[in-house]
Coordinates of C-alpha atoms in Angstrom, one line a residue:
M1298 CA -64.7 51.9 -34.6
N1299 CA -63.8 48.3 -35.4
L1300 CA -62.7 45.9 -32.7
R1301 CA -59.1 45.8 -33.8
K1302 CA -58.7 49.6 -33.5
W1303 CA -60.4 49.6 -30.1
V1304 CA -58.0 46.9 -28.8
V1305 CA -55.0 48.9 -30.0
L1306 CA -56.3 52.1 -28.3
V1307 CA -56.9 50.3 -25.0
F1308 CA -53.5 48.6 -25.0
G1309 CA -51.8 52.0 -25.7
F1310 CA -53.7 53.6 -22.9
V1311 CA -52.8 50.9 -20.4
S1312 CA -49.2 51.2 -21.5
L1313 CA -49.3 54.9 -21.0
L1314 CA -50.6 54.4 -17.5
T1315 CA -47.8 52.1 -16.6
T1316 CA -44.8 53.5 -18.4
G1317 CA -45.6 57.0 -19.6
C1318 CA -46.7 60.2 -18.0
F1319 CA -48.9 58.3 -15.5
N1320 CA -45.9 56.6 -13.9
K1321 CA -45.5 57.9 -10.4
P1322 CA -42.2 58.1 -8.5
P1323 CA -41.6 55.9 -5.4
K1324 CA -42.9 57.3 -2.1
V1325 CA -40.6 59.1 0.2
P1326 CA -38.4 56.4 1.8
Q1327 CA -38.3 55.8 5.5
I1328 CA -35.1 55.2 7.4
V1329 CA -36.1 52.1 9.3
W1330 CA -32.9 51.8 11.4
A1331 CA -29.6 53.5 11.8
P1332 CA -27.0 53.3 14.5
E1333 CA -26.6 56.1 17.0
S1334 CA -22.8 56.3 16.4
T1335 CA -20.0 54.9 14.4
Y1336 CA -16.2 55.4 13.9
T1337 CA -14.3 56.9 11.1
R1338 CA -13.3 54.4 8.4
A1339 CA -16.0 51.9 9.7
T1340 CA -18.8 50.6 7.5
V1341 CA -22.1 52.1 8.6
V1342 CA -25.2 49.9 7.7
V1343 CA -28.6 51.7 7.5
R1344 CA -31.9 50.0 6.7
V1345 CA -34.4 51.8 4.4
A1346 CA -37.7 51.0 2.8
T1347 CA -40.4 52.5 0.5
T1348 CA -43.0 51.4 -2.0
D1349 CA -43.6 52.3 -5.6
P1350 CA -47.2 53.0 -6.7
N1351 CA -46.7 51.2 -10.0
K1352 CA -44.9 48.3 -8.3
N1353 CA -41.7 49.2 -10.2
K1354 CA -38.3 48.2 -8.7
I1355 CA -36.5 50.8 -6.7
Y1356 CA -33.1 52.5 -6.4
Y1357 CA -32.3 54.3 -3.2
I1358 CA -30.5 57.7 -3.2
M1359 CA -28.6 58.3 0.1
D1360 CA -27.4 61.6 1.3
W1361 CA -24.9 60.8 4.1
G1362 CA -24.5 64.4 5.2
D1363 CA -20.8 64.5 4.4
N1364 CA -21.2 65.8 0.8
V1365 CA -21.4 62.2 -0.4
I1366 CA -24.6 61.0 -2.2
D1367 CA -24.7 57.3 -3.2
T1368 CA -27.1 55.3 -5.3
F1369 CA -28.0 51.7 -4.3
P1370 CA -27.6 49.3 -5.9
S1371 CA -24.7 50.9 -7.7
G1372 CA -23.5 48.2 -10.0
E1373 CA -24.9 48.0 -13.6
E1374 CA -25.5 44.3 -13.3
E1375 CA -27.2 44.5 -9.9
E1376 CA -30.9 44.2 -9.8
P1377 CA -32.8 47.1 -8.1
F1378 CA -34.8 46.4 -5.0
A1379 CA -38.4 45.2 -4.9
S1380 CA -41.1 47.6 -3.9
G1381 CA -41.8 47.4 -0.1
E1382 CA -38.6 45.5 0.6
T1383 CA -36.5 46.7 3.6
V1384 CA -32.9 46.9 2.4
E1385 CA -29.5 47.6 3.8
V1386 CA -27.3 50.4 2.4
Y1387 CA -23.8 51.3 3.7
H1388 CA -21.3 54.1 3.9
I1389 CA -17.8 54.9 5.3
Y1390 CA -17.1 58.2 6.9
E1391 CA -13.6 59.4 6.2
K1392 CA -11.2 60.7 8.8
W1393 CA -10.6 64.3 9.4
S1394 CA -7.5 65.9 10.7
P1395 CA -7.6 65.6 14.5
R1396 CA -5.7 68.9 15.0
D1397 CA -8.1 71.6 16.1
Q1398 CA -11.0 69.4 15.2
P1399 CA -13.6 67.8 17.5
H1400 CA -13.2 64.2 18.6
S1401 CA -16.6 63.4 17.1
K1402 CA -19.0 65.0 14.6
I1403 CA -22.7 64.8 13.9
F1404 CA -24.0 64.0 10.4
E1405 CA -27.6 63.8 9.1
I1406 CA -28.6 60.9 6.9
R1407 CA -31.5 61.3 4.4
A1408 CA -32.9 59.0 1.8
S1409 CA -34.8 59.4 -1.5
A1410 CA -35.6 56.9 -4.3
K1411 CA -36.2 56.5 -8.0
D1412 CA -37.8 53.6 -9.9
D1413 CA -36.3 51.5 -12.6
K1414 CA -38.0 53.6 -15.2
G1415 CA -36.1 56.7 -14.1
K1416 CA -38.9 58.4 -12.1
I1417 CA -37.3 60.2 -9.2
Q1418 CA -38.8 61.1 -5.8
K1419 CA -37.5 64.7 -5.4
N1420 CA -38.2 64.8 -1.6
F1421 CA -35.9 63.2 0.9
S1422 CA -36.9 61.5 4.2
N1423 CA -36.7 63.1 7.5
P1424 CA -33.0 63.2 8.6
V1425 CA -31.6 60.8 11.1
S1426 CA -28.5 61.9 13.1
I1427 CA -25.4 59.8 13.6
R1428 CA -22.4 60.6 15.7
V1429 CA -19.1 59.8 14.0
I1430 CA -16.2 59.3 16.4
Y1431 CA -12.6 59.8 15.2
N1432 CA -10.5 56.6 15.2
D1433 CA -7.2 55.7 13.7
E1434 CA -7.7 52.7 11.4
P1435 CA -5.2 49.8 11.1
D1436 CA -2.2 50.3 8.9
R1437 CA -2.3 48.9 5.4
P1438 CA -1.9 45.1 5.8
R1439 CA 1.0 43.1 4.5
I1440 CA 0.0 39.9 2.7
W1441 CA 1.9 36.9 1.4
L1442 CA 1.2 33.6 -0.2
K1443 CA 2.0 30.2 1.2
N1444 CA 2.7 29.1 -2.4
E1445 CA 2.6 31.0 -5.7
M1446 CA 0.8 28.2 -7.5
G1447 CA -1.8 25.5 -6.6
G1448 CA -4.4 23.2 -8.0
I1449 CA -8.0 24.0 -8.5
K1450 CA -10.6 22.5 -6.2
T1451 CA -8.1 22.4 -3.3
R1452 CA -7.8 24.4 -0.1
Q1453 CA -5.2 27.2 -0.5
T1454 CA -3.9 29.2 2.4
F1455 CA -3.1 33.0 2.4
Y1456 CA -1.7 35.2 5.1
A1457 CA -1.9 38.8 6.2
A1458 CA -0.7 40.9 9.1
A1459 CA -1.5 44.5 10.2
T1460 CA -1.0 46.7 13.2
D1461 CA -3.4 49.1 14.8
P1462 CA -2.1 52.5 16.1
E1463 CA -4.2 52.1 19.2
G1464 CA -3.4 48.5 19.8
D1465 CA -6.9 47.2 18.9
S1466 CA -7.4 43.6 17.8
I1467 CA -7.7 43.1 14.1
A1468 CA -9.7 41.1 11.6
V1469 CA -9.0 40.7 7.9
R1470 CA -11.1 40.3 4.8
F1471 CA -9.4 38.8 1.8
S1472 CA -10.5 39.4 -1.8
F1473 CA -12.0 35.9 -2.1
M1474 CA -14.3 36.5 0.9
G1475 CA -17.8 38.0 0.8
A1476 CA -18.4 41.7 1.6
K1477 CA -19.5 40.8 5.1
E1478 CA -17.0 38.0 5.8
W1479 CA -14.1 38.6 8.1
T1480 CA -11.6 36.4 9.9
N1481 CA -11.7 36.1 13.6
F1482 CA -10.1 39.0 15.5
R1483 CA -6.4 38.6 16.5
A1484 CA -4.0 40.7 18.4
S1485 CA -2.5 43.7 16.6
G1486 CA 0.4 42.5 14.5
D1487 CA -0.5 38.8 14.6
T1488 CA -0.4 36.7 11.5
I1489 CA -3.9 36.0 10.2
W1490 CA -4.7 33.3 7.7
A1491 CA -7.6 32.2 5.6
E1492 CA -8.3 29.5 3.1
A1493 CA -10.0 29.5 -0.3
I1494 CA -10.9 27.0 -3.0
F1495 CA -10.8 28.2 -6.6
D1496 CA -12.7 26.3 -9.3
R1497 CA -11.2 27.9 -12.4
V1498 CA -7.8 27.8 -13.9
G1499 CA -6.0 31.1 -14.2
T1500 CA -4.5 34.0 -12.2
Q1501 CA -6.4 34.8 -9.0
R1502 CA -5.8 38.4 -7.7
I1503 CA -5.4 38.3 -3.9
W1504 CA -5.6 41.4 -1.7
A1505 CA -6.7 42.1 1.9
I1506 CA -8.3 44.8 4.1
A1507 CA -7.9 45.0 7.9
K1508 CA -10.4 46.4 10.4
D1509 CA -10.1 47.0 14.1
K1510 CA -12.6 46.1 16.9
K1511 CA -14.3 49.5 16.3
G1512 CA -14.9 48.6 12.7
S1513 CA -12.4 51.1 11.2
Q1514 CA -10.9 49.7 8.0
S1515 CA -7.5 50.0 6.5
A1516 CA -6.4 50.9 3.0
R1517 CA -6.3 47.8 0.7
S1518 CA -3.1 45.9 0.6
E1519 CA -1.0 45.3 -2.4
T1520 CA -2.4 42.8 -4.9
L1521 CA -0.6 39.5 -5.4
D1522 CA -1.1 36.9 -8.1
F1523 CA -1.9 33.3 -7.3
V1524 CA -1.9 30.9 -10.3
T1525 CA -4.4 27.9 -10.2
I1526 CA -3.7 24.9 -12.5
D1527 CA -5.7 21.9 -13.5
E1528 CA -3.9 19.3 -11.4
G1529 CA -3.2 18.2 -7.8
Y1530 CA -6.9 17.9 -6.7
V1531 CA -8.6 14.7 -5.6
L1532 CA -10.3 12.9 -8.4
K1533 CA -11.6 9.8 -6.6
T1534 CA -11.2 8.0 -3.2
F1535 CA -11.4 4.4 -2.2
H1536 CA -12.5 3.7 1.4
A1537 CA -11.7 0.5 3.1
E1538 CA -14.7 -0.4 5.2
T1539 CA -15.6 -3.0 7.8
R1540 CA -18.5 -3.9 10.0
P1541 CA -17.7 -4.3 13.7
D1542 CA -19.9 -6.2 16.1
D1543 CA -22.4 -3.3 16.3
G1544 CA -23.2 -3.6 12.6
E1545 CA -22.3 -0.1 11.8
T1546 CA -20.1 0.5 8.8
E1547 CA -16.7 1.7 9.8
T1548 CA -14.1 3.3 7.5
L1549 CA -10.6 2.4 8.6
G1550 CA -7.2 3.7 7.7
M1551 CA -4.5 2.8 5.2
Q1552 CA -1.0 3.3 6.6
S1553 CA 1.0 1.6 3.9
S1554 CA 2.3 3.0 0.7
P1555 CA 0.3 1.7 -2.3
A1556 CA 2.0 -0.4 -5.0
I1557 CA 0.8 -0.2 -8.6
A1558 CA 1.0 -2.6 -11.5
S1559 CA -0.6 -3.6 -14.8
V1560 CA -2.2 -7.1 -14.9
S1561 CA -3.5 -8.3 -18.3
G1562 CA -3.4 -4.7 -19.5
V1563 CA -5.4 -3.2 -16.6
E1564 CA -3.7 -1.0 -14.0
Y1565 CA -4.4 -1.9 -10.3
I1566 CA -3.3 -0.7 -6.9
F1567 CA -2.3 -3.3 -4.3
I1568 CA -2.6 -2.2 -0.6
G1569 CA -3.5 -3.3 2.9
S1570 CA -5.7 -1.6 5.4
E1571 CA -6.6 -1.4 9.0
A1572 CA -9.9 -3.1 8.1
G1573 CA -8.1 -6.4 8.1
K1574 CA -8.1 -6.7 4.3
A1575 CA -5.6 -6.8 1.5
H1576 CA -7.2 -4.9 -1.4
I1577 CA -6.8 -4.9 -5.2
V1578 CA -8.3 -1.6 -6.6
R1579 CA -8.7 -0.6 -10.2
T1580 CA -7.0 2.8 -10.9
S1581 CA -9.5 3.9 -13.6
D1582 CA -12.5 4.1 -11.3
M1583 CA -11.0 3.4 -7.9
R1584 CA -13.3 0.3 -7.4
Q1585 CA -12.2 -2.7 -5.5
T1586 CA -11.9 -5.8 -7.7
A1587 CA -10.7 -8.3 -5.1
Y1588 CA -9.7 -8.5 -1.5
T1589 CA -8.7 -11.0 1.2
Y1590 CA -8.8 -11.3 4.9
P1591 CA -5.9 -12.8 6.9
D1592 CA -6.7 -16.4 7.9
V1593 CA -7.8 -15.3 11.3
E1594 CA -9.2 -11.7 11.3
A1595 CA -7.1 -9.5 13.6
A1596 CA -8.4 -6.9 16.1
Y1597 CA -9.4 -3.7 14.2
D1598 CA -6.9 -1.5 16.1
E1599 CA -3.8 -3.5 15.2
L1600 CA -3.1 -2.3 11.7
P1601 CA -3.2 -5.8 10.3
W1602 CA -1.9 -4.8 6.9
G1603 CA 0.3 -1.9 7.8
N1604 CA 3.2 -2.9 5.5
S1605 CA 3.5 -2.0 1.9
A1606 CA 2.9 -4.5 -0.9
A1607 CA 5.4 -5.7 -3.4
V1608 CA 3.9 -6.9 -6.7
N1609 CA 5.6 -9.6 -8.8
V1610 CA 3.5 -9.5 -12.0
P1611 CA 5.4 -12.2 -14.0
A1612 CA 4.9 -14.6 -11.1
G1613 CA 1.2 -13.6 -10.6
Q1614 CA 2.0 -12.8 -7.0
W1615 CA 2.1 -10.0 -4.5
Y1616 CA 3.6 -10.0 -1.0
I1617 CA 2.5 -8.2 2.1
A1618 CA 3.2 -8.7 5.8
N1619 CA 0.5 -8.2 8.4
D1620 CA 1.0 -7.1 12.0
Q1621 CA 0.7 -10.6 13.3
G1622 CA 4.1 -11.4 11.9
E1623 CA 3.2 -13.3 8.8
L1624 CA 4.2 -12.7 5.2
Y1625 CA 1.4 -13.5 2.7
C1626 CA 1.8 -14.3 -0.9
L1627 CA -1.4 -13.5 -2.7
S1628 CA -2.7 -13.9 -6.3
T1629 CA -2.6 -10.7 -8.4
A1630 CA -5.8 -11.9 -10.1
S1631 CA -8.0 -12.7 -7.1
A1632 CA -6.1 -11.7 -3.9
S1633 CA -6.5 -15.3 -2.8
K1634 CA -3.7 -16.8 -0.7
I1635 CA -1.0 -18.8 -2.5
W1636 CA 1.2 -19.3 0.6
R1637 CA 2.0 -17.9 4.0
Y1638 CA 5.2 -17.7 6.0
P1639 CA 5.5 -19.0 8.6
N1640 CA 2.8 -21.6 7.7
R1641 CA 1.6 -22.1 11.3
P1642 CA -1.9 -23.0 12.5
D1643 CA -4.3 -20.1 12.3
T1644 CA -4.4 -19.6 16.0
A1645 CA -0.6 -19.6 16.4
F1646 CA 0.3 -16.0 15.6
T1647 CA 4.0 -15.2 15.7
D1648 CA 3.7 -11.5 16.6
W1649 CA 6.9 -10.9 14.7
D1650 CA 7.7 -7.4 13.5
L1651 CA 8.3 -7.9 9.7
T1652 CA 9.4 -5.3 7.2
D1653 CA 8.3 -4.7 3.6
A1654 CA 9.3 -7.5 1.3
A1655 CA 11.6 -7.4 -1.7
F1656 CA 11.9 -9.9 -4.5
S1657 CA 14.4 -11.1 -7.2
S1658 CA 15.1 -14.2 -9.3
G1659 CA 12.7 -16.6 -7.7
Y1660 CA 13.3 -15.4 -4.1
V1661 CA 11.3 -13.2 -1.7
Y1662 CA 13.2 -11.4 1.1
V1663 CA 11.9 -10.0 4.4
V1664 CA 13.5 -8.9 7.6
N1665 CA 12.2 -10.0 11.0
R1666 CA 13.1 -7.3 13.5
D1667 CA 12.1 -9.4 16.5
E1668 CA 14.4 -12.3 15.5
D1669 CA 17.2 -10.0 14.1
S1670 CA 17.1 -12.1 10.9
L1671 CA 16.6 -12.0 7.1
Y1672 CA 14.5 -14.8 5.6
V1673 CA 15.0 -15.9 2.0
L1674 CA 11.9 -17.6 0.8
S1675 CA 11.0 -19.5 -2.4
Q1676 CA 8.6 -17.5 -4.6
A1677 CA 7.0 -20.8 -5.6
S1678 CA 6.3 -22.4 -2.3
G1679 CA 7.1 -19.9 0.5
T1680 CA 9.6 -22.3 2.1
K1681 CA 12.7 -20.9 3.7
V1682 CA 15.7 -21.4 1.4
G1683 CA 18.2 -19.0 3.1
Y1684 CA 18.7 -17.2 6.4
Y1685 CA 20.9 -14.6 7.9
T1686 CA 21.0 -13.3 11.5
S1687 CA 22.8 -10.4 13.1
P1688 CA 21.9 -8.3 16.2
G1689 CA 19.4 -5.4 15.6
L1690 CA 18.5 -5.8 12.0
T1691 CA 16.0 -2.9 11.4
V1692 CA 15.2 -1.9 7.8
A1693 CA 13.6 -3.5 4.8
P1694 CA 16.0 -5.2 2.4
S1695 CA 17.2 -3.7 -0.9
I1696 CA 18.6 -5.6 -3.8
D1697 CA 21.2 -4.6 -6.3
A1698 CA 21.2 -5.4 -10.1
Q1699 CA 23.3 -8.5 -9.5
G1700 CA 20.9 -9.9 -6.9
N1701 CA 22.9 -9.1 -3.8
V1702 CA 20.9 -8.0 -0.7
Y1703 CA 21.6 -5.0 1.6
I1704 CA 20.2 -4.5 5.1
G1705 CA 21.1 -2.4 8.1
D1706 CA 21.0 -2.7 11.9
D1707 CA 20.6 -0.4 14.9
S1708 CA 24.3 -0.6 15.7
G1709 CA 25.2 1.1 12.4
Y1710 CA 26.3 -1.9 10.4
V1711 CA 25.4 -2.2 6.7
H1712 CA 25.4 -5.8 5.6
K1713 CA 25.9 -7.0 2.0
L1714 CA 24.6 -10.6 1.4
N1715 CA 24.5 -12.9 -1.6
S1716 CA 21.1 -14.0 -2.9
T1717 CA 20.7 -16.8 -0.4
G1718 CA 21.8 -14.8 2.7
G1719 CA 25.5 -15.4 2.8
L1720 CA 27.6 -12.5 4.2
I1721 CA 29.8 -10.8 1.6
W1722 CA 30.8 -7.8 3.8
K1723 CA 29.6 -5.5 6.5
H1724 CA 30.6 -1.9 7.2
K1725 CA 30.2 0.1 10.5
L1726 CA 28.7 3.6 10.3
D1727 CA 27.9 6.0 13.1
G1728 CA 24.3 5.9 14.4
S1729 CA 21.5 3.5 14.0
I1730 CA 20.5 2.6 10.4
S1731 CA 17.2 4.2 9.8
T1732 CA 16.4 3.9 6.0
S1733 CA 16.4 1.1 3.5
P1734 CA 19.4 1.3 1.2
V1735 CA 19.2 3.1 -2.1
I1736 CA 21.4 1.7 -4.9
D1737 CA 22.5 3.5 -8.0
G1738 CA 23.4 2.2 -11.4
V1739 CA 27.0 1.5 -10.6
G1740 CA 26.3 -0.2 -7.3
N1741 CA 26.9 2.7 -4.8
I1742 CA 24.8 2.4 -1.7
Y1743 CA 23.1 5.4 0.0
I1744 CA 21.6 4.9 3.5
G1745 CA 20.5 7.0 6.4
A1746 CA 21.5 6.7 10.1
N1747 CA 20.5 8.6 13.2
T1748 CA 22.5 9.5 16.3
A1749 CA 21.6 11.3 19.5
T1750 CA 22.6 14.6 17.9
G1751 CA 21.1 14.3 14.5
G1752 CA 21.0 12.2 11.3
Y1753 CA 23.5 11.4 8.6
L1754 CA 23.2 10.2 5.0
Y1755 CA 26.1 7.9 4.0
A1756 CA 27.4 6.8 0.6
L1757 CA 29.3 3.6 0.3
N1758 CA 31.2 2.3 -2.7
P1759 CA 30.4 -1.3 -3.9
D1760 CA 33.4 -2.6 -2.0
S1761 CA 32.0 -1.1 1.3
S1762 CA 34.5 1.8 1.6
L1763 CA 33.0 5.1 2.6
K1764 CA 32.4 7.5 -0.3
W1765 CA 31.0 10.5 1.6
T1766 CA 29.0 11.6 4.6
Y1767 CA 26.3 14.3 4.7
S1768 CA 25.2 15.6 8.0
I1769 CA 21.5 16.5 8.4
G1770 CA 21.2 17.8 11.9
E1771 CA 17.8 16.1 12.2
N1772 CA 16.8 12.5 12.1
I1773 CA 16.0 10.8 8.8
F1774 CA 13.5 7.9 8.4
A1775 CA 12.1 8.1 4.9
Q1776 CA 14.1 6.4 2.1
P1777 CA 15.7 8.8 -0.3
A1778 CA 15.2 8.8 -4.1
I1779 CA 17.4 9.7 -7.0
G1780 CA 16.1 12.7 -9.1
T1781 CA 16.2 13.4 -12.7
D1782 CA 19.2 15.7 -12.2
N1783 CA 21.2 12.9 -10.6
N1784 CA 20.9 14.3 -7.1
L1785 CA 19.7 12.5 -4.1
Y1786 CA 16.5 13.9 -2.5
F1787 CA 15.0 13.1 0.9
C1788 CA 12.9 14.7 3.7
D1789 CA 14.1 14.8 7.3
F1790 CA 12.0 14.3 10.4
A1791 CA 11.6 18.1 10.7
G1792 CA 10.0 18.3 7.3
R1793 CA 12.9 19.8 5.4
V1794 CA 13.6 18.6 1.9
H1795 CA 17.3 18.1 1.1
A1796 CA 19.0 17.7 -2.3
V1797 CA 22.5 16.1 -2.2
N1798 CA 25.0 15.6 -5.1
L1799 CA 25.5 11.9 -5.6
T1800 CA 29.2 12.2 -6.4
T1801 CA 30.4 14.6 -3.7
G1802 CA 27.8 14.4 -1.0
T1803 CA 27.5 18.2 -0.9
P1804 CA 24.2 20.1 -1.1
K1805 CA 22.9 20.7 -4.6
A1806 CA 24.2 24.0 -6.0
G1807 CA 21.6 26.7 -5.5
W1808 CA 19.3 24.5 -3.5
S1809 CA 17.6 26.0 -0.4
L1810 CA 16.0 23.7 2.1
I1811 CA 12.2 23.5 1.6
N1812 CA 10.3 23.3 4.9
L1813 CA 7.1 21.2 4.4
G1814 CA 6.0 21.8 8.1
A1815 CA 5.9 18.1 9.0
A1816 CA 7.9 14.8 8.5
G1817 CA 7.6 13.7 4.9
S1818 CA 7.6 10.4 2.9
S1819 CA 10.0 9.2 0.3
P1820 CA 9.9 11.3 -2.9
A1821 CA 8.3 10.0 -6.1
F1822 CA 10.0 11.5 -9.1
T1823 CA 8.4 12.3 -12.4
A1824 CA 9.9 12.3 -15.9
D1825 CA 9.2 16.0 -16.3
N1826 CA 11.5 17.0 -13.3
Y1827 CA 9.0 17.1 -10.4
F1828 CA 8.6 15.0 -7.4
Y1829 CA 5.7 14.3 -5.0
I1830 CA 6.0 14.0 -1.2
N1831 CA 3.3 13.2 1.3
T1832 CA 3.6 14.5 4.9
E1833 CA 2.7 13.4 8.4
E1834 CA -0.1 16.0 8.2
Y1835 CA -1.4 14.5 5.0
H1836 CA -0.4 17.4 2.7
V1837 CA 0.8 16.2 -0.7
F1838 CA 3.4 18.4 -2.4
C1839 CA 4.5 18.7 -6.0
I1840 CA 8.0 20.2 -6.0
G1841 CA 10.3 21.0 -9.0
I1842 CA 14.0 20.2 -9.1
D1843 CA 14.4 24.0 -9.2
G1844 CA 13.2 24.0 -5.6
K1845 CA 9.8 25.7 -6.2
I1846 CA 6.6 24.2 -4.9
R1847 CA 4.2 23.7 -7.9
W1848 CA 1.2 22.8 -5.7
E1849 CA 0.3 21.7 -2.2
T1850 CA -2.9 19.6 -1.7
P1851 CA -4.2 19.0 1.8
L1852 CA -6.1 15.7 1.7
P1853 CA -9.6 15.8 3.3
V1854 CA -8.1 14.1 6.3
A1855 CA -5.8 17.1 6.7
A1856 CA -8.7 19.4 7.5
K1857 CA -9.3 17.5 10.7
K1858 CA -6.1 16.9 12.7
R1859 CA -2.6 15.6 12.2
R1860 CA -1.8 12.1 13.2
A1861 CA -1.3 11.7 16.9
S1862 CA 1.9 9.7 16.6
L1863 CA 4.1 8.0 14.1
S1864 CA 4.5 4.3 13.7
K1865 CA 7.8 2.7 14.5
R1866 CA 8.2 1.5 10.9
E1867 CA 11.1 3.6 9.6
D1868 CA 10.4 3.7 5.9
L1869 CA 6.6 3.7 6.5
L1870 CA 6.3 6.6 8.9
V1871 CA 4.4 8.4 6.2
P1872 CA 2.7 6.6 3.2
S1873 CA 4.7 7.5 0.0
P1874 CA 2.9 8.4 -3.2
V1875 CA 3.0 6.3 -6.3
I1876 CA 2.4 7.4 -9.9
G1877 CA 0.1 5.8 -12.4
S1878 CA 0.7 5.2 -16.1
N1879 CA -1.1 8.4 -17.1
G1880 CA 0.6 10.6 -14.5
D1881 CA -2.1 10.6 -11.8
I1882 CA -0.9 10.3 -8.2
Y1883 CA -2.1 7.8 -5.6
V1884 CA -1.5 8.2 -1.9
A1885 CA -3.0 6.6 1.3
A1886 CA -4.2 8.4 4.4
G1887 CA -5.0 6.9 7.8
E1888 CA -6.9 9.3 10.1
D1889 CA -10.4 10.8 10.3
E1890 CA -11.3 10.5 6.6
P1891 CA -9.0 7.6 5.8
G1892 CA -8.7 6.1 2.3
L1893 CA -6.7 5.8 -0.8
Y1894 CA -6.7 9.0 -2.8
K1895 CA -6.3 9.5 -6.5
L1896 CA -5.0 13.0 -7.4
K1897 CA -5.0 14.7 -10.8
G1898 CA -1.5 14.6 -12.4
R1899 CA 0.0 15.5 -15.7
T1900 CA 0.4 13.2 -18.8
T1901 CA 4.1 14.2 -18.8
G1902 CA 4.4 13.3 -15.1
I1903 CA 4.9 9.6 -15.4
T1904 CA 7.5 8.0 -13.1
A1905 CA 11.1 9.0 -13.9
N1906 CA 13.5 6.5 -15.3
T1907 CA 16.3 7.2 -12.8
D1908 CA 18.4 4.6 -10.9
W1909 CA 16.0 4.8 -7.9
P1910 CA 13.2 7.2 -8.5
M1911 CA 10.8 6.4 -5.6
F1912 CA 10.0 4.4 -2.4
R1913 CA 11.1 0.8 -2.8
H1914 CA 12.6 1.6 -6.2
D1915 CA 9.6 1.3 -8.5
Q1916 CA 5.8 1.3 -8.7
N1917 CA 5.7 -2.5 -8.0
H1918 CA 7.9 -2.0 -4.9
S1919 CA 10.3 -4.7 -5.9
G1920 CA 13.1 -3.1 -3.8
K1921 CA 15.5 -4.1 -6.6
A1922 CA 17.9 -1.8 -8.5
G1923 CA 17.5 -2.1 -12.3
Y1924 CA 14.1 -3.8 -12.0
S1925 CA 11.6 -2.9 -14.8
P1926 CA 8.2 -2.7 -13.3
S1927 CA 4.9 -3.7 -14.9
R1928 CA 3.0 -0.5 -15.5

């Protein structure tokens, strides 16, 4: 016999030993552990083990004693178990009719096995007894979705509730949880919630099962569809950092609403931070390109740049007030100081309470709440060229298309001034003025005021006569915005979103109040009929003018805690979102994981071209009706 034939014969003989008639079945399994008792409709976990003489992988065949025989693993795509491995198998004993039946029954569990070549061990293990106690499982749970749609890569919340006939506490397993994952136990009938993050676009099938403290499981709930879309999730984050005396890097908050503008063809964000800096951040990669400190760095806990910036691209300037009561004019190219008002020595802080600035036709406007005054400053030099004072001036100024300035006070007066601060008229409303004015294309003025019993939204004609009044029942602090359907939208202090007809002051037809759960910012409207709102709890919402929530994104800060309190700045209670040139969304957060967040938007979701589509009118935060911002 030549060598080649000999090798072939040997190889065939070895193959026969391992895969043919010489393949032996696994040894009779051993039940390593089983509980002494369980309840009906509860998952019983049993541990079994055996070895295979040929080291083949093993399937376990379980006879549970109730006329049910299972094979583990059962799925076609699941790998069989390794020889010698102790594994867990499981079973649920179904209920029997309690009438004329014992309260408990004894069942005998036995185990056999087969290898992955199909060789079966015909003998079963010695039986192990288990007592199964009758128990009524929870009722089939009711489930519901917080929202019907949401972005991928974001935390989504789902709810369920079930009752137990015997009053046992209940836990829930949702479809997106692992087989052994359950929520914490809650009282029977309580609402139970869980969160999930989905990484793929499409329809997610959501259902739930409840179990009681004894482990008895309910029937599966109905299945609901939750749609995930490729938007609304965090793309990048910019963190404002500082180094206190101990040398440790500290990330501090951003409480102002970001302004956005294009300078020399590049889009930037302009914003101040608790870190004592005024930042210029490139939108494409969220990297800081320039920053400045105030002339004397303030204490870290004083929110030195708590106001929002206003960016005057043609002048190469941006304006932002710090909490030491100074308005800075900075370069849009380098963030270096051009001028400061008042231009006092560095050690002589004013401690004034300044509002956001507005600008128009060579002037910059800012209200000083401490001195009850409006300053009109030269854009070129920062010198005061106009002045107006009246008791209790409270809100940031707004400017109409003709350059007239509107402000409000805490006595309810709305003041209309000319471009240098001369009074044209003032009109008394009920309550304390609480929002900066919004001005439409024909010069009508919309402004919020609060009383001891609730808030009101007022509309004034250009001649100061009252056009209409809308009663809110809750205070209003966030500046409204005009939507793409020519309705006025705003969020009250209770977190309810209102839509009001601009002409009549009545609720938008078919609109139901949307409860966001916390006080909200000013809306930012998109050209494709959606708007974004940030809340006090740092949840960013995308809502359609049809009243449906498209997505809700909790910022990373929102996983920690809500802000302990709100600032006194009326329009800045919650940082408002701003929209970039490609539809991405930018919003600031100030607690726990503070920063400036960039969220995925839609290319069709650029800023709407309405009379007043967002906070401070436009992305540059000019505060001026009819202003065309640099994008």
